[in-house]
PDB file of C-alpha atoms in Angstrom:
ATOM      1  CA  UNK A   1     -12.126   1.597 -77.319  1.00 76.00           C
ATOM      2  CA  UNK A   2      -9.412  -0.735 -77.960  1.00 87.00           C
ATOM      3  CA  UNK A   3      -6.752  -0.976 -75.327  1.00 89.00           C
ATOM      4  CA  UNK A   4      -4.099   0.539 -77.200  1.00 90.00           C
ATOM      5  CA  UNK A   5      -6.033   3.513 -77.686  1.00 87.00           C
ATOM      6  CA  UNK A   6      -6.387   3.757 -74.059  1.00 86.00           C
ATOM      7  CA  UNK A   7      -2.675   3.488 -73.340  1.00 88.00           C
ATOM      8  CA  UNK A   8      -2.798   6.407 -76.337  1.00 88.00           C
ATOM      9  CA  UNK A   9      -4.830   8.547 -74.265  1.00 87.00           C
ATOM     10  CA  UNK A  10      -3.186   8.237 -71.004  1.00 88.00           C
ATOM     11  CA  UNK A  11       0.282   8.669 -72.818  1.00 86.00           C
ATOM     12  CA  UNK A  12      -1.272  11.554 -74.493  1.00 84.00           C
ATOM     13  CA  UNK A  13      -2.947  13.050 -70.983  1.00 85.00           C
ATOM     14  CA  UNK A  14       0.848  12.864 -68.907  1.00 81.00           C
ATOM     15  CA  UNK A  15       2.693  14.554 -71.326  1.00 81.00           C
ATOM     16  CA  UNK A  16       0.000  17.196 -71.643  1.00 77.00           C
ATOM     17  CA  UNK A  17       0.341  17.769 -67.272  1.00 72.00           C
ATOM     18  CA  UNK A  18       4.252  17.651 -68.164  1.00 68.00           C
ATOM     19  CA  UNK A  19       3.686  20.257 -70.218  1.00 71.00           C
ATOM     20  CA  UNK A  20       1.568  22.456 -67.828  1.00 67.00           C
ATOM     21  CA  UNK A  21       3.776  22.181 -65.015  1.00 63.00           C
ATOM     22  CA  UNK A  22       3.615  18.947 -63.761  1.00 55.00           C
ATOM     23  CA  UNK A  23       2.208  18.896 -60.221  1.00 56.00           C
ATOM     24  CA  UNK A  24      -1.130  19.908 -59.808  1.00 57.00           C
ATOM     25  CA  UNK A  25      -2.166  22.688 -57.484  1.00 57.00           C
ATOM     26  CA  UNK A  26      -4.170  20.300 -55.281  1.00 60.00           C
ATOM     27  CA  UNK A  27      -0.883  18.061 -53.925  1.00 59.00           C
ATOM     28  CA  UNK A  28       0.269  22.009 -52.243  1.00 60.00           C
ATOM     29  CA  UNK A  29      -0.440  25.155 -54.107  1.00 59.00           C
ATOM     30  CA  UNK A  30       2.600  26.591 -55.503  1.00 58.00           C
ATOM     31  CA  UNK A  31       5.078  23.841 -54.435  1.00 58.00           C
ATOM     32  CA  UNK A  32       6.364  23.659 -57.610  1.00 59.00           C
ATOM     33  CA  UNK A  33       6.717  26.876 -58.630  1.00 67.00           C
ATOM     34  CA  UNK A  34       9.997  28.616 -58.353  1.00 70.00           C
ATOM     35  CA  UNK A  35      10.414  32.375 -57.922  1.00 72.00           C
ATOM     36  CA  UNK A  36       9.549  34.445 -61.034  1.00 83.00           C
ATOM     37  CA  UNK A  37      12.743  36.990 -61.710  1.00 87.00           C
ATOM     38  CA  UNK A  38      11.007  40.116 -60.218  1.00 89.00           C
ATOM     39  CA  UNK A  39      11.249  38.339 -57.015  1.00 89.00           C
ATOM     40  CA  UNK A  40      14.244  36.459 -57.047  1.00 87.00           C
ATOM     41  CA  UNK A  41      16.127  39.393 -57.681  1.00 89.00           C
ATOM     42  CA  UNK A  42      14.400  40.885 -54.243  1.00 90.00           C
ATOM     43  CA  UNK A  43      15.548  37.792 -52.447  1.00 89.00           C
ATOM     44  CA  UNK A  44      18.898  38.260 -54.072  1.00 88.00           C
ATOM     45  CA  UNK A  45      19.143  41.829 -52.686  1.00 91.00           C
ATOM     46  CA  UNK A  46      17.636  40.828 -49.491  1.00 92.00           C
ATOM     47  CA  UNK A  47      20.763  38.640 -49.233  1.00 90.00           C
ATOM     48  CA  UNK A  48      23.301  41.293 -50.363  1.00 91.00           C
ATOM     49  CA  UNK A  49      23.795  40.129 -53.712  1.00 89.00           C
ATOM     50  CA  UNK A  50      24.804  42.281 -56.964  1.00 89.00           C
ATOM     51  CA  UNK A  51      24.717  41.123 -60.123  1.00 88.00           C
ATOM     52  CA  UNK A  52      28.010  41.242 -61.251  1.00 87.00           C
ATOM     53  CA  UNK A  53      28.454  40.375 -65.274  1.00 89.00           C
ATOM     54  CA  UNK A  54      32.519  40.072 -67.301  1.00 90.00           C
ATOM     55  CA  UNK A  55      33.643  38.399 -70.390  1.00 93.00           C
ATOM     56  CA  UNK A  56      35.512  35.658 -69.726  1.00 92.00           C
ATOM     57  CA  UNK A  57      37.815  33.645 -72.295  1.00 95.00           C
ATOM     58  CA  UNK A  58      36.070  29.820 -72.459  1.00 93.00           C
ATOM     59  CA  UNK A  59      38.917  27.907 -71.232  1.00 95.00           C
ATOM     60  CA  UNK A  60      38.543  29.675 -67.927  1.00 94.00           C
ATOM     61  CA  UNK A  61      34.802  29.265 -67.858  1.00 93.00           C
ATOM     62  CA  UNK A  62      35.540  25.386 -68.414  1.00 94.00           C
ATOM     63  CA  UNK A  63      37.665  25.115 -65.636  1.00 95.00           C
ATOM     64  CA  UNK A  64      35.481  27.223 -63.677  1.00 94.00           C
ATOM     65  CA  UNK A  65      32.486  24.806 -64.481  1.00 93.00           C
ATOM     66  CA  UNK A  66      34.764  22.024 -63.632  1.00 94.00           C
ATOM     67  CA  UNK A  67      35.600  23.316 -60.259  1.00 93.00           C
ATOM     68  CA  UNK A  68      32.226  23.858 -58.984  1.00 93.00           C
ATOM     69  CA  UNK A  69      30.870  20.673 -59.972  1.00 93.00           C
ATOM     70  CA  UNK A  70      34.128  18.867 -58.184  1.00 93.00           C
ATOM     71  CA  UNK A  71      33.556  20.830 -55.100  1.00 90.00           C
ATOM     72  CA  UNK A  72      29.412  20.086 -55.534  1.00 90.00           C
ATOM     73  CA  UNK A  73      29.365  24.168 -55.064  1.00 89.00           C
ATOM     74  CA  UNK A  74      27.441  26.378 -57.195  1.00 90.00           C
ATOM     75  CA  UNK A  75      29.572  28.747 -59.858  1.00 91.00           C
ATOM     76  CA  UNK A  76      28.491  31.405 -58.169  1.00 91.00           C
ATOM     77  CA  UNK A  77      30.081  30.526 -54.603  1.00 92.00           C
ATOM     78  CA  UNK A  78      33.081  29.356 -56.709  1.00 94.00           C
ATOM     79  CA  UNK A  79      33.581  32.278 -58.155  1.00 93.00           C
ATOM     80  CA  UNK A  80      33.245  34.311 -55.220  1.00 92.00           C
ATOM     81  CA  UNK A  81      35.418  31.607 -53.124  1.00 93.00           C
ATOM     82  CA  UNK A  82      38.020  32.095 -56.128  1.00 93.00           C
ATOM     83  CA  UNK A  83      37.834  36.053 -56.050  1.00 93.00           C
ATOM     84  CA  UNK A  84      38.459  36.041 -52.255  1.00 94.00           C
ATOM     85  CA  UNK A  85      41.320  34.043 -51.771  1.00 93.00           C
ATOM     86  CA  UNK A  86      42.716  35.778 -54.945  1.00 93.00           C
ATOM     87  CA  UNK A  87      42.379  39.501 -53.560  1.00 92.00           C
ATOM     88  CA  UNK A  88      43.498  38.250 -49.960  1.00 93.00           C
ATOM     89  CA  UNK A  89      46.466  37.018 -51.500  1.00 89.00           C
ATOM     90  CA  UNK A  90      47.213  40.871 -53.059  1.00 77.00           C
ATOM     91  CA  UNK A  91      46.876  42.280 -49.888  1.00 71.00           C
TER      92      UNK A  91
END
């Protein structure tokens, strides 16, 4: 084998683990896997959370993208930041 066709081969054999996952289950099984939806929705319960889904006009999703990567805070704890100050101040 020529050594280009090695380099082929080992090119060929990462992007086929990239493909599978990544991290092989010998390095810690199931470090890399995340939570399938079934169960993150349990944890989400678990923690109190409801999913909570509105139509919003695009500007205001912009700036609320824009906020939460500013404050390095999800959208989610933006939002809900956002919602509380804005019902405390109707009180």
């Amino acid at each position: 084998m020529k050594l280009t066709d090695l380099h082929k081969n080992q090119g060929l054999k990462i992007e086929g683990e990239a493909r599978r996952g990544g991290v092989s289950d010998r390095y810690g099984k199931g470090a890399a896997q995340v939570p399938d939806r079934k169960e993150q929705r349990k944890l989400d319960a678990a923690a109190g959370l409801v999913p909570f889904a509105c139509k919003l006009h695009g500007d205001l999703v912009k700036e609320l993208q824009a906020r939460a990567q500013a404050s390095g805070a999800g959208l989610n704890e933006t939002v809900a930041e956002l919602l509380k100050k804005g019902l405390a101040a109707k009180k």
